[in-house]
PDB file of C-alpha atoms in Angstrom:
ATOM      1  CA  UNK A  18       7.732   2.481  13.042  1.00 68.00           C
ATOM      2  CA  UNK A  19       9.083   5.008  10.567  1.00 73.00           C
ATOM      3  CA  UNK A  20      10.742   4.498   7.197  1.00 75.00           C
ATOM      4  CA  UNK A  21      14.543   4.113   7.416  1.00 76.00           C
ATOM      5  CA  UNK A  22      14.900   6.337   4.350  1.00 76.00           C
ATOM      6  CA  UNK A  23      13.091   9.279   5.976  1.00 74.00           C
ATOM      7  CA  UNK A  24      15.412  12.214   6.664  1.00 79.00           C
ATOM      8  CA  UNK A  25      15.014  15.624   8.299  1.00 80.00           C
ATOM      9  CA  UNK A  26      16.678  18.910   7.398  1.00 80.00           C
ATOM     10  CA  UNK A  27      16.641  22.611   8.185  1.00 81.00           C
ATOM     11  CA  UNK A  28      15.801  24.651   5.111  1.00 81.00           C
ATOM     12  CA  UNK A  29      15.544  28.327   4.298  1.00 82.00           C
ATOM     13  CA  UNK A  30      13.400  30.199   1.807  1.00 80.00           C
ATOM     14  CA  UNK A  31      12.788  33.808   0.778  1.00 81.00           C
ATOM     15  CA  UNK A  32       9.354  35.296   1.390  1.00 77.00           C
ATOM     16  CA  UNK A  33      10.206  38.251  -0.846  1.00 74.00           C
ATOM     17  CA  UNK A  34      10.989  36.137  -3.891  1.00 76.00           C
ATOM     18  CA  UNK A  35       8.415  35.533  -6.608  1.00 68.00           C
ATOM     19  CA  UNK A  36       9.455  31.890  -6.588  1.00 70.00           C
ATOM     20  CA  UNK A  37       9.392  29.975  -3.315  1.00 70.00           C
ATOM     21  CA  UNK A  38      12.300  27.543  -3.223  1.00 74.00           C
ATOM     22  CA  UNK A  39      13.546  25.659  -0.178  1.00 77.00           C
ATOM     23  CA  UNK A  40      17.318  25.395   0.189  1.00 76.00           C
ATOM     24  CA  UNK A  41      18.988  23.150   2.743  1.00 74.00           C
ATOM     25  CA  UNK A  42      20.833  25.180   5.356  1.00 68.00           C
ATOM     26  CA  UNK A  43      24.604  24.803   5.304  1.00 63.00           C
ATOM     27  CA  UNK A  44      27.168  26.338   7.628  1.00 46.00           C
ATOM     28  CA  UNK A  45      29.889  26.185   4.949  1.00 44.00           C
ATOM     29  CA  UNK A  46      28.861  29.348   3.110  1.00 52.00           C
ATOM     30  CA  UNK A  47      26.844  30.969   5.911  1.00 54.00           C
ATOM     31  CA  UNK A  48      29.486  33.622   6.529  1.00 56.00           C
ATOM     32  CA  UNK A  49      29.280  34.898   2.945  1.00 65.00           C
ATOM     33  CA  UNK A  50      25.519  34.736   2.627  1.00 74.00           C
ATOM     34  CA  UNK A  51      23.791  38.059   1.883  1.00 75.00           C
ATOM     35  CA  UNK A  52      20.574  37.050   3.686  1.00 79.00           C
ATOM     36  CA  UNK A  53      22.434  36.682   6.987  1.00 77.00           C
ATOM     37  CA  UNK A  54      24.085  40.111   6.888  1.00 76.00           C
ATOM     38  CA  UNK A  55      23.087  43.759   6.581  1.00 76.00           C
ATOM     39  CA  UNK A  56      23.927  43.511   2.889  1.00 76.00           C
ATOM     40  CA  UNK A  57      20.432  42.047   2.328  1.00 76.00           C
ATOM     41  CA  UNK A  58      19.195  45.626   1.599  1.00 76.00           C
ATOM     42  CA  UNK A  59      20.871  45.398  -1.812  1.00 78.00           C
ATOM     43  CA  UNK A  60      18.964  42.258  -2.771  1.00 82.00           C
ATOM     44  CA  UNK A  61      16.772  42.890  -5.883  1.00 79.00           C
ATOM     45  CA  UNK A  62      13.861  40.940  -4.361  1.00 76.00           C
ATOM     46  CA  UNK A  63      13.862  43.113  -1.254  1.00 75.00           C
ATOM     47  CA  UNK A  64      14.135  46.331  -3.273  1.00 73.00           C
ATOM     48  CA  UNK A  65      11.092  45.412  -5.377  1.00 73.00           C
ATOM     49  CA  UNK A  66       8.886  45.521  -2.293  1.00 69.00           C
ATOM     50  CA  UNK A  67       9.411  49.305  -1.953  1.00 56.00           C
ATOM     51  CA  UNK A  68       9.024  49.164   1.792  1.00 58.00           C
ATOM     52  CA  UNK A  69      10.729  51.194   4.463  1.00 59.00           C
ATOM     53  CA  UNK A  70      12.384  48.512   6.546  1.00 60.00           C
ATOM     54  CA  UNK A  71      14.000  49.044   9.907  1.00 62.00           C
ATOM     55  CA  UNK A  72      17.645  48.209  10.246  1.00 64.00           C
ATOM     56  CA  UNK A  73      18.271  44.491  10.714  1.00 75.00           C
ATOM     57  CA  UNK A  74      21.383  42.411  10.975  1.00 77.00           C
ATOM     58  CA  UNK A  75      19.755  39.852   8.665  1.00 78.00           C
ATOM     59  CA  UNK A  76      16.966  39.861   6.090  1.00 83.00           C
ATOM     60  CA  UNK A  77      13.482  39.886   7.677  1.00 81.00           C
ATOM     61  CA  UNK A  78      12.163  37.918   4.695  1.00 82.00           C
ATOM     62  CA  UNK A  79      14.442  34.960   5.375  1.00 80.00           C
ATOM     63  CA  UNK A  80      12.352  32.054   6.631  1.00 82.00           C
ATOM     64  CA  UNK A  81      13.799  28.922   8.180  1.00 80.00           C
ATOM     65  CA  UNK A  82      11.867  25.734   8.862  1.00 79.00           C
ATOM     66  CA  UNK A  83      12.165  22.018   9.532  1.00 79.00           C
ATOM     67  CA  UNK A  84      11.294  19.625   6.709  1.00 79.00           C
ATOM     68  CA  UNK A  85      11.405  15.934   5.911  1.00 80.00           C
ATOM     69  CA  UNK A  86      12.465  14.232   2.693  1.00 77.00           C
ATOM     70  CA  UNK A  87      12.989  10.763   1.229  1.00 77.00           C
ATOM     71  CA  UNK A  88      16.623   9.727   0.845  1.00 77.00           C
ATOM     72  CA  UNK A  89      15.559   6.945  -1.548  1.00 74.00           C
ATOM     73  CA  UNK A  90      13.844   9.241  -4.053  1.00 78.00           C
ATOM     74  CA  UNK A  91      15.839  10.200  -7.181  1.00 77.00           C
ATOM     75  CA  UNK A  92      14.690  13.817  -6.789  1.00 78.00           C
ATOM     76  CA  UNK A  93      14.724  15.434  -3.354  1.00 79.00           C
ATOM     77  CA  UNK A  94      11.381  16.951  -2.396  1.00 79.00           C
ATOM     78  CA  UNK A  95      11.074  18.787   0.910  1.00 76.00           C
ATOM     79  CA  UNK A  96       7.843  18.347   2.871  1.00 76.00           C
ATOM     80  CA  UNK A  97       7.053  20.825   5.687  1.00 74.00           C
ATOM     81  CA  UNK A  98       7.164  19.051   9.038  1.00 65.00           C
ATOM     82  CA  UNK A  99       3.526  19.878   9.818  1.00 64.00           C
ATOM     83  CA  UNK A 100       2.326  18.246   6.594  1.00 54.00           C
ATOM     84  CA  UNK A 101       4.460  15.157   7.176  1.00 50.00           C
ATOM     85  CA  UNK A 102       2.092  14.098   9.973  1.00 52.00           C
ATOM     86  CA  UNK A 103      -0.198  12.745   7.236  1.00 58.00           C
ATOM     87  CA  UNK A 104       2.639  10.911   5.518  1.00 66.00           C
ATOM     88  CA  UNK A 105       2.914   7.122   5.362  1.00 68.00           C
ATOM     89  CA  UNK A 106       6.669   7.533   6.010  1.00 72.00           C
ATOM     90  CA  UNK A 107       6.180   7.892   9.775  1.00 68.00           C
ATOM     91  CA  UNK A 108       4.139   4.702  10.239  1.00 68.00           C
ATOM     92  CA  UNK A 109       4.149   1.069   9.198  1.00 70.00           C
ATOM     93  CA  UNK A 110       2.518   2.101   5.920  1.00 71.00           C
ATOM     94  CA  UNK A 111       5.988   2.893   4.550  1.00 73.00           C
ATOM     95  CA  UNK A 112       6.414  -0.865   3.955  1.00 76.00           C
ATOM     96  CA  UNK A 113       4.063  -0.535   0.971  1.00 78.00           C
ATOM     97  CA  UNK A 114       5.932   2.366  -0.654  1.00 78.00           C
ATOM     98  CA  UNK A 115       7.395   1.438  -4.028  1.00 76.00           C
ATOM     99  CA  UNK A 116      10.754   3.063  -3.313  1.00 74.00           C
ATOM    100  CA  UNK A 117      11.072   1.236   0.006  1.00 74.00           C
ATOM    101  CA  UNK A 118      10.113  -2.118  -1.511  1.00 74.00           C
ATOM    102  CA  UNK A 119      12.608  -1.795  -4.343  1.00 71.00           C
ATOM    103  CA  UNK A 120      15.498  -0.888  -2.026  1.00 75.00           C
ATOM    104  CA  UNK A 121      14.551  -3.200   0.832  1.00 67.00           C
ATOM    105  CA  UNK A 122      14.115  -6.208  -1.456  1.00 61.00           C
ATOM    106  CA  UNK A 123      16.406  -5.604  -4.475  1.00 56.00           C
ATOM    107  CA  UNK A 124      15.958  -7.968  -7.384  1.00 52.00           C
ATOM    108  CA  UNK A 125      12.773  -9.593  -6.114  1.00 50.00           C
ATOM    109  CA  UNK A 126       9.162  -8.908  -5.219  1.00 49.00           C
ATOM    110  CA  UNK A 127       8.394  -8.085  -1.621  1.00 46.00           C
ATOM    111  CA  UNK A 128       6.013 -11.022  -1.608  1.00 43.00           C
ATOM    112  CA  UNK A 129       8.995 -13.368  -1.963  1.00 43.00           C
ATOM    113  CA  UNK A 130      10.345 -12.417   1.458  1.00 46.00           C
ATOM    114  CA  UNK A 131      11.056 -15.497   3.586  1.00 44.00           C
ATOM    115  CA  UNK A 132       7.803 -16.401   5.336  1.00 52.00           C
ATOM    116  CA  UNK A 133       6.432 -19.729   6.513  1.00 61.00           C
ATOM    117  CA  UNK A 134       4.129 -20.750   3.709  1.00 75.00           C
ATOM    118  CA  UNK A 135       1.851 -23.485   2.432  1.00 83.00           C
ATOM    119  CA  UNK A 136       2.926 -25.598  -0.542  1.00 84.00           C
ATOM    120  CA  UNK A 137       4.991 -22.735  -1.946  1.00 85.00           C
ATOM    121  CA  UNK A 138       2.400 -20.052  -1.189  1.00 91.00           C
ATOM    122  CA  UNK A 139       3.472 -17.328   1.255  1.00 91.00           C
ATOM    123  CA  UNK A 140       1.345 -16.731   4.358  1.00 93.00           C
ATOM    124  CA  UNK A 141       2.975 -13.816   6.249  1.00 93.00           C
ATOM    125  CA  UNK A 142       2.588 -14.299   9.998  1.00 91.00           C
ATOM    126  CA  UNK A 143       1.763 -10.680  10.871  1.00 91.00           C
ATOM    127  CA  UNK A 144      -1.261 -10.395   8.560  1.00 94.00           C
ATOM    128  CA  UNK A 145      -4.929 -11.172   9.161  1.00 94.00           C
ATOM    129  CA  UNK A 146      -6.859 -13.176   6.534  1.00 95.00           C
ATOM    130  CA  UNK A 147     -10.533 -13.253   5.593  1.00 94.00           C
ATOM    131  CA  UNK A 148     -12.132 -16.463   4.325  1.00 92.00           C
ATOM    132  CA  UNK A 149     -12.632 -14.696   1.005  1.00 93.00           C
ATOM    133  CA  UNK A 150      -8.808 -14.702   0.718  1.00 95.00           C
ATOM    134  CA  UNK A 151      -8.093 -11.052   1.395  1.00 95.00           C
ATOM    135  CA  UNK A 152      -5.390 -10.003   3.849  1.00 95.00           C
ATOM    136  CA  UNK A 153      -5.409  -7.103   6.298  1.00 93.00           C
ATOM    137  CA  UNK A 154      -2.349  -5.430   7.827  1.00 92.00           C
ATOM    138  CA  UNK A 155      -3.160  -3.124  10.769  1.00 87.00           C
ATOM    139  CA  UNK A 156      -0.445  -0.627  11.714  1.00 83.00           C
ATOM    140  CA  UNK A 157       0.222   0.752  15.179  1.00 78.00           C
ATOM    141  CA  UNK A 158      -1.403   4.092  14.298  1.00 76.00           C
ATOM    142  CA  UNK A 159      -4.711   2.530  13.208  1.00 78.00           C
ATOM    143  CA  UNK A 160      -3.992   2.718   9.470  1.00 83.00           C
ATOM    144  CA  UNK A 161      -4.098  -0.454   7.421  1.00 88.00           C
ATOM    145  CA  UNK A 162      -3.537  -2.063   4.031  1.00 91.00           C
ATOM    146  CA  UNK A 163      -5.676  -4.652   2.269  1.00 93.00           C
ATOM    147  CA  UNK A 164      -4.813  -7.022  -0.569  1.00 95.00           C
ATOM    148  CA  UNK A 165      -5.416 -10.513  -1.958  1.00 96.00           C
ATOM    149  CA  UNK A 166      -3.533 -13.475  -0.532  1.00 96.00           C
ATOM    150  CA  UNK A 167      -1.122 -15.733  -2.420  1.00 95.00           C
ATOM    151  CA  UNK A 168      -3.712 -18.458  -3.041  1.00 95.00           C
ATOM    152  CA  UNK A 169      -6.171 -16.109  -4.741  1.00 96.00           C
ATOM    153  CA  UNK A 170      -3.296 -14.583  -6.736  1.00 95.00           C
ATOM    154  CA  UNK A 171      -2.203 -18.103  -7.761  1.00 94.00           C
ATOM    155  CA  UNK A 172      -5.689 -19.124  -8.896  1.00 94.00           C
ATOM    156  CA  UNK A 173      -6.395 -15.868 -10.760  1.00 94.00           C
ATOM    157  CA  UNK A 174      -3.249 -15.580 -12.844  1.00 92.00           C
ATOM    158  CA  UNK A 175      -2.758 -12.319 -14.791  1.00 92.00           C
ATOM    159  CA  UNK A 176      -5.459  -9.704 -14.130  1.00 95.00           C
ATOM    160  CA  UNK A 177      -6.548  -7.551 -17.066  1.00 95.00           C
ATOM    161  CA  UNK A 178      -8.214  -4.728 -15.169  1.00 95.00           C
ATOM    162  CA  UNK A 179      -8.854  -3.525 -11.620  1.00 95.00           C
ATOM    163  CA  UNK A 180     -11.916  -1.374 -10.854  1.00 94.00           C
ATOM    164  CA  UNK A 181     -12.496   0.114  -7.396  1.00 91.00           C
ATOM    165  CA  UNK A 182     -16.081   0.442  -6.191  1.00 84.00           C
ATOM    166  CA  UNK A 183     -15.601   1.651  -2.618  1.00 61.00           C
ATOM    167  CA  UNK A 184     -16.124   5.333  -1.871  1.00 57.00           C
ATOM    168  CA  UNK A 185     -14.679   7.359   0.992  1.00 59.00           C
ATOM    169  CA  UNK A 186     -16.496   6.868   4.257  1.00 59.00           C
ATOM    170  CA  UNK A 187     -17.715   3.766   6.051  1.00 64.00           C
ATOM    171  CA  UNK A 188     -17.762   0.891   3.584  1.00 73.00           C
ATOM    172  CA  UNK A 189     -16.620  -2.638   2.939  1.00 82.00           C
ATOM    173  CA  UNK A 190     -13.657  -2.243   0.550  1.00 86.00           C
ATOM    174  CA  UNK A 191     -14.739  -3.673  -2.800  1.00 89.00           C
ATOM    175  CA  UNK A 192     -12.998  -4.119  -6.141  1.00 92.00           C
ATOM    176  CA  UNK A 193     -13.845  -5.757  -9.451  1.00 94.00           C
ATOM    177  CA  UNK A 194     -11.119  -7.819 -11.108  1.00 95.00           C
ATOM    178  CA  UNK A 195     -11.423  -8.562 -14.807  1.00 94.00           C
ATOM    179  CA  UNK A 196      -9.841 -11.954 -15.473  1.00 93.00           C
ATOM    180  CA  UNK A 197     -10.182 -13.715 -18.818  1.00 88.00           C
ATOM    181  CA  UNK A 198     -12.983 -11.334 -19.747  1.00 89.00           C
ATOM    182  CA  UNK A 199     -14.950 -12.187 -16.589  1.00 90.00           C
ATOM    183  CA  UNK A 200     -15.663  -9.613 -13.848  1.00 93.00           C
ATOM    184  CA  UNK A 201     -15.073 -10.942 -10.325  1.00 93.00           C
ATOM    185  CA  UNK A 202     -16.050  -9.043  -7.162  1.00 92.00           C
ATOM    186  CA  UNK A 203     -13.805  -9.213  -4.112  1.00 91.00           C
ATOM    187  CA  UNK A 204     -14.937  -7.722  -0.802  1.00 89.00           C
ATOM    188  CA  UNK A 205     -13.434  -7.421   2.674  1.00 86.00           C
ATOM    189  CA  UNK A 206     -16.188  -8.639   5.019  1.00 85.00           C
ATOM    190  CA  UNK A 207     -15.517  -5.944   7.650  1.00 83.00           C
ATOM    191  CA  UNK A 208     -16.329  -2.236   7.363  1.00 81.00           C
ATOM    192  CA  UNK A 209     -13.457   0.229   7.115  1.00 80.00           C
ATOM    193  CA  UNK A 210     -14.242   3.891   7.999  1.00 74.00           C
ATOM    194  CA  UNK A 211     -11.810   5.542   5.572  1.00 71.00           C
ATOM    195  CA  UNK A 212     -10.731   3.909   2.318  1.00 78.00           C
ATOM    196  CA  UNK A 213      -8.291   4.916  -0.424  1.00 86.00           C
ATOM    197  CA  UNK A 214      -7.563   2.617  -3.404  1.00 90.00           C
ATOM    198  CA  UNK A 215      -4.142   1.807  -4.827  1.00 92.00           C
ATOM    199  CA  UNK A 216      -4.725   3.654  -8.103  1.00 91.00           C
ATOM    200  CA  UNK A 217      -1.389   2.425  -9.527  1.00 91.00           C
ATOM    201  CA  UNK A 218      -3.143  -0.897 -10.169  1.00 94.00           C
ATOM    202  CA  UNK A 219      -5.304   0.747 -12.819  1.00 92.00           C
ATOM    203  CA  UNK A 220      -2.225   1.335 -14.945  1.00 92.00           C
ATOM    204  CA  UNK A 221      -0.404  -1.853 -13.927  1.00 93.00           C
ATOM    205  CA  UNK A 222      -2.900  -4.526 -12.778  1.00 95.00           C
ATOM    206  CA  UNK A 223      -0.204  -7.224 -13.077  1.00 93.00           C
ATOM    207  CA  UNK A 224       1.151  -6.087  -9.704  1.00 93.00           C
ATOM    208  CA  UNK A 225      -1.923  -7.497  -7.999  1.00 95.00           C
ATOM    209  CA  UNK A 226      -0.881 -11.112  -8.574  1.00 94.00           C
ATOM    210  CA  UNK A 227       2.866 -10.775  -9.151  1.00 92.00           C
ATOM    211  CA  UNK A 228       3.407  -9.065  -5.756  1.00 92.00           C
ATOM    212  CA  UNK A 229       0.208  -9.545  -3.718  1.00 94.00           C
ATOM    213  CA  UNK A 230       1.781  -8.691  -0.335  1.00 93.00           C
ATOM    214  CA  UNK A 231       3.691  -5.669  -1.597  1.00 90.00           C
ATOM    215  CA  UNK A 232       3.101  -3.406  -4.587  1.00 90.00           C
ATOM    216  CA  UNK A 233      -0.140  -5.259  -5.341  1.00 93.00           C
ATOM    217  CA  UNK A 234      -2.002  -4.023  -2.244  1.00 93.00           C
ATOM    218  CA  UNK A 235      -5.563  -2.948  -3.034  1.00 93.00           C
ATOM    219  CA  UNK A 236      -6.752  -0.491  -0.388  1.00 91.00           C
ATOM    220  CA  UNK A 237      -5.359   1.747   2.316  1.00 88.00           C
ATOM    221  CA  UNK A 238      -7.552   2.880   5.174  1.00 84.00           C
ATOM    222  CA  UNK A 239      -7.787   4.080   8.749  1.00 79.00           C
ATOM    223  CA  UNK A 240     -10.099   3.038  11.538  1.00 71.00           C
ATOM    224  CA  UNK A 241     -11.694   5.417  14.013  1.00 63.00           C
ATOM    225  CA  UNK A 242     -10.156   5.835  17.455  1.00 62.00           C
ATOM    226  CA  UNK A 243     -11.149   3.253  20.050  1.00 61.00           C
ATOM    227  CA  UNK A 244     -10.556   2.933  23.807  1.00 58.00           C
ATOM    228  CA  UNK A 245      -7.136   1.604  24.733  1.00 63.00           C
ATOM    229  CA  UNK A 246      -7.128  -2.185  25.033  1.00 61.00           C
ATOM    230  CA  UNK A 247     -10.282  -2.642  22.950  1.00 64.00           C
ATOM    231  CA  UNK A 248      -9.979  -5.197  20.164  1.00 63.00           C
ATOM    232  CA  UNK A 249     -10.170  -3.691  16.689  1.00 71.00           C
ATOM    233  CA  UNK A 250     -13.449  -4.506  14.886  1.00 76.00           C
ATOM    234  CA  UNK A 251     -11.444  -4.645  11.669  1.00 80.00           C
ATOM    235  CA  UNK A 252      -9.975  -8.005  12.650  1.00 86.00           C
ATOM    236  CA  UNK A 253     -13.245  -9.595  13.809  1.00 85.00           C
ATOM    237  CA  UNK A 254     -13.671 -13.041  12.268  1.00 88.00           C
ATOM    238  CA  UNK A 255     -10.273 -12.945  10.543  1.00 92.00           C
ATOM    239  CA  UNK A 256      -7.558 -15.601  10.835  1.00 94.00           C
ATOM    240  CA  UNK A 257      -3.882 -15.231  11.687  1.00 94.00           C
ATOM    241  CA  UNK A 258      -0.703 -17.254  12.215  1.00 92.00           C
ATOM    242  CA  UNK A 259      -0.981 -21.052  12.468  1.00 93.00           C
ATOM    243  CA  UNK A 260      -4.771 -20.957  12.169  1.00 95.00           C
ATOM    244  CA  UNK A 261      -4.484 -19.009   8.889  1.00 94.00           C
ATOM    245  CA  UNK A 262      -1.909 -21.439   7.462  1.00 94.00           C
ATOM    246  CA  UNK A 263      -4.035 -24.498   8.288  1.00 94.00           C
ATOM    247  CA  UNK A 264      -7.124 -22.875   6.776  1.00 94.00           C
ATOM    248  CA  UNK A 265      -5.288 -21.871   3.591  1.00 94.00           C
ATOM    249  CA  UNK A 266      -3.791 -25.359   3.215  1.00 93.00           C
ATOM    250  CA  UNK A 267      -7.248 -26.899   3.536  1.00 94.00           C
ATOM    251  CA  UNK A 268      -8.714 -24.446   1.000  1.00 93.00           C
ATOM    252  CA  UNK A 269      -5.875 -25.141  -1.434  1.00 93.00           C
ATOM    253  CA  UNK A 270      -6.635 -28.864  -1.370  1.00 91.00           C
ATOM    254  CA  UNK A 271     -10.401 -28.314  -1.541  1.00 92.00           C
ATOM    255  CA  UNK A 272      -9.989 -26.044  -4.574  1.00 92.00           C
ATOM    256  CA  UNK A 273      -7.687 -28.579  -6.233  1.00 89.00           C
ATOM    257  CA  UNK A 274     -10.220 -31.326  -5.638  1.00 88.00           C
ATOM    258  CA  UNK A 275     -13.003 -29.141  -7.031  1.00 88.00           C
ATOM    259  CA  UNK A 276     -11.022 -28.360 -10.183  1.00 87.00           C
ATOM    260  CA  UNK A 277     -10.088 -32.026 -10.583  1.00 83.00           C
ATOM    261  CA  UNK A 278     -13.763 -32.977 -10.395  1.00 83.00           C
ATOM    262  CA  UNK A 279     -14.672 -30.396 -13.052  1.00 83.00           C
ATOM    263  CA  UNK A 280     -11.961 -31.620 -15.378  1.00 78.00           C
ATOM    264  CA  UNK A 281     -12.797 -35.272 -14.842  1.00 77.00           C
ATOM    265  CA  UNK A 282     -16.004 -34.787 -16.769  1.00 74.00           C
ATOM    266  CA  UNK A 283     -16.094 -36.047 -20.350  1.00 69.00           C
ATOM    267  CA  UNK A 284     -13.971 -33.712 -22.484  1.00 60.00           C
ATOM    268  CA  UNK A 285     -12.105 -32.289 -19.460  1.00 55.00           C
ATOM    269  CA  UNK A 286      -8.512 -31.112 -19.817  1.00 53.00           C
ATOM    270  CA  UNK A 287      -6.989 -31.916 -16.416  1.00 48.00           C
ATOM    271  CA  UNK A 288      -3.467 -32.004 -17.798  1.00 48.00           C
ATOM    272  CA  UNK A 289      -3.710 -28.253 -18.444  1.00 51.00           C
ATOM    273  CA  UNK A 290      -4.683 -27.420 -14.883  1.00 50.00           C
ATOM    274  CA  UNK A 291      -3.074 -29.858 -12.448  1.00 52.00           C
ATOM    275  CA  UNK A 292       0.684 -30.016 -12.002  1.00 49.00           C
ATOM    276  CA  UNK A 293       2.725 -33.074 -10.979  1.00 48.00           C
ATOM    277  CA  UNK A 294       1.759 -32.685  -7.316  1.00 49.00           C
ATOM    278  CA  UNK A 295      -1.960 -32.793  -8.118  1.00 61.00           C
ATOM    279  CA  UNK A 296      -2.450 -29.159  -7.038  1.00 70.00           C
ATOM    280  CA  UNK A 297      -3.803 -26.415  -9.251  1.00 81.00           C
ATOM    281  CA  UNK A 298      -1.358 -24.625 -11.521  1.00 82.00           C
ATOM    282  CA  UNK A 299      -1.113 -20.814 -11.791  1.00 87.00           C
ATOM    283  CA  UNK A 300      -4.032 -19.138 -13.558  1.00 90.00           C
ATOM    284  CA  UNK A 301      -6.290 -22.195 -13.205  1.00 88.00           C
ATOM    285  CA  UNK A 302      -9.421 -20.040 -13.087  1.00 89.00           C
ATOM    286  CA  UNK A 303      -8.802 -18.729 -16.603  1.00 88.00           C
ATOM    287  CA  UNK A 304      -8.533 -22.242 -18.046  1.00 85.00           C
ATOM    288  CA  UNK A 305     -11.933 -23.362 -16.825  1.00 87.00           C
ATOM    289  CA  UNK A 306     -15.197 -22.862 -18.740  1.00 87.00           C
ATOM    290  CA  UNK A 307     -16.834 -19.568 -17.775  1.00 89.00           C
ATOM    291  CA  UNK A 308     -19.691 -21.110 -15.771  1.00 90.00           C
ATOM    292  CA  UNK A 309     -17.330 -23.376 -13.855  1.00 90.00           C
ATOM    293  CA  UNK A 310     -14.877 -20.561 -13.138  1.00 90.00           C
ATOM    294  CA  UNK A 311     -17.676 -18.411 -11.671  1.00 91.00           C
ATOM    295  CA  UNK A 312     -18.920 -21.333  -9.562  1.00 90.00           C
ATOM    296  CA  UNK A 313     -15.412 -21.949  -8.220  1.00 92.00           C
ATOM    297  CA  UNK A 314     -14.807 -18.265  -7.476  1.00 93.00           C
ATOM    298  CA  UNK A 315     -18.146 -17.804  -5.714  1.00 91.00           C
ATOM    299  CA  UNK A 316     -17.552 -20.899  -3.595  1.00 91.00           C
ATOM    300  CA  UNK A 317     -14.083 -19.962  -2.330  1.00 92.00           C
ATOM    301  CA  UNK A 318     -13.456 -16.236  -2.908  1.00 92.00           C
ATOM    302  CA  UNK A 319     -16.800 -14.411  -2.713  1.00 85.00           C
ATOM    303  CA  UNK A 320     -17.829 -12.278   0.331  1.00 75.00           C
ATOM    304  CA  UNK A 321     -19.836 -15.286   1.547  1.00 71.00           C
ATOM    305  CA  UNK A 322     -16.982 -17.777   1.230  1.00 69.00           C
ATOM    306  CA  UNK A 323     -16.638 -19.834   4.375  1.00 55.00           C
ATOM    307  CA  UNK A 324     -20.280 -19.391   5.388  1.00 50.00           C
ATOM    308  CA  UNK A 325     -21.311 -22.373   3.281  1.00 50.00           C
ATOM    309  CA  UNK A 326     -18.481 -24.608   4.463  1.00 50.00           C
TER     310      UNK A 326
END
């Protein structure tokens, strides 16, 4: 699956020029172009080389190549076709590009796309979910994206800072979220061979919870090649589809019950946390006492979440 905004073009450039600039080829002015005629010998750039050149019908320094570019970008930037093989534009990863998200979902976050959800929380069907409330999207080429699900985003509320701990190489993608002055570790339970963080979150951590399934993705990675038909180890132990929705619904109600119990203690402030439906309100974790917020997070969102239940 490639990005619908990806375009290809034939470009030309001058190897004799001090400045390499790619120009899209056009047949409109081709007949009057010096580079395509014997008049190229009068070009200042060619003369500066001081070389005895054989007679040609066109400039030998004219180079033509195939490039790709993004039609959605405000400034056109040509990428040589050979380099584009590493681009996210030619795989499912393009769905996490900011330009694509803005144009594909104008006026709203990508996370608000119509998906069957749970009590107002989106649970996209195509994603895999860990019991620590991280999602995994595996593309057809073996690349993948990782982020937090809507329930974790709902409980966290605004995030002050995102710190990435994972290094390149085989590792379990790990990040530290600073919420209400408290550092919280989130970890994907499965190992990912190659990991790159979404560094835009360092400058704009609000994306993490405002658009958890889109611009707020945390990590991008790629698994090693495996025999055809073999199940990916990345998805081992993860939930998907109806099973994921039922699990998230159960966790939502368990978390709400846990918060209600905390706030039912003498001096509790349940009216600040629970909404009319009895479920937790956005940013509930930040309204709890520090010790209680850490206990709640470790129970439902830590790397060991689900093992104790």
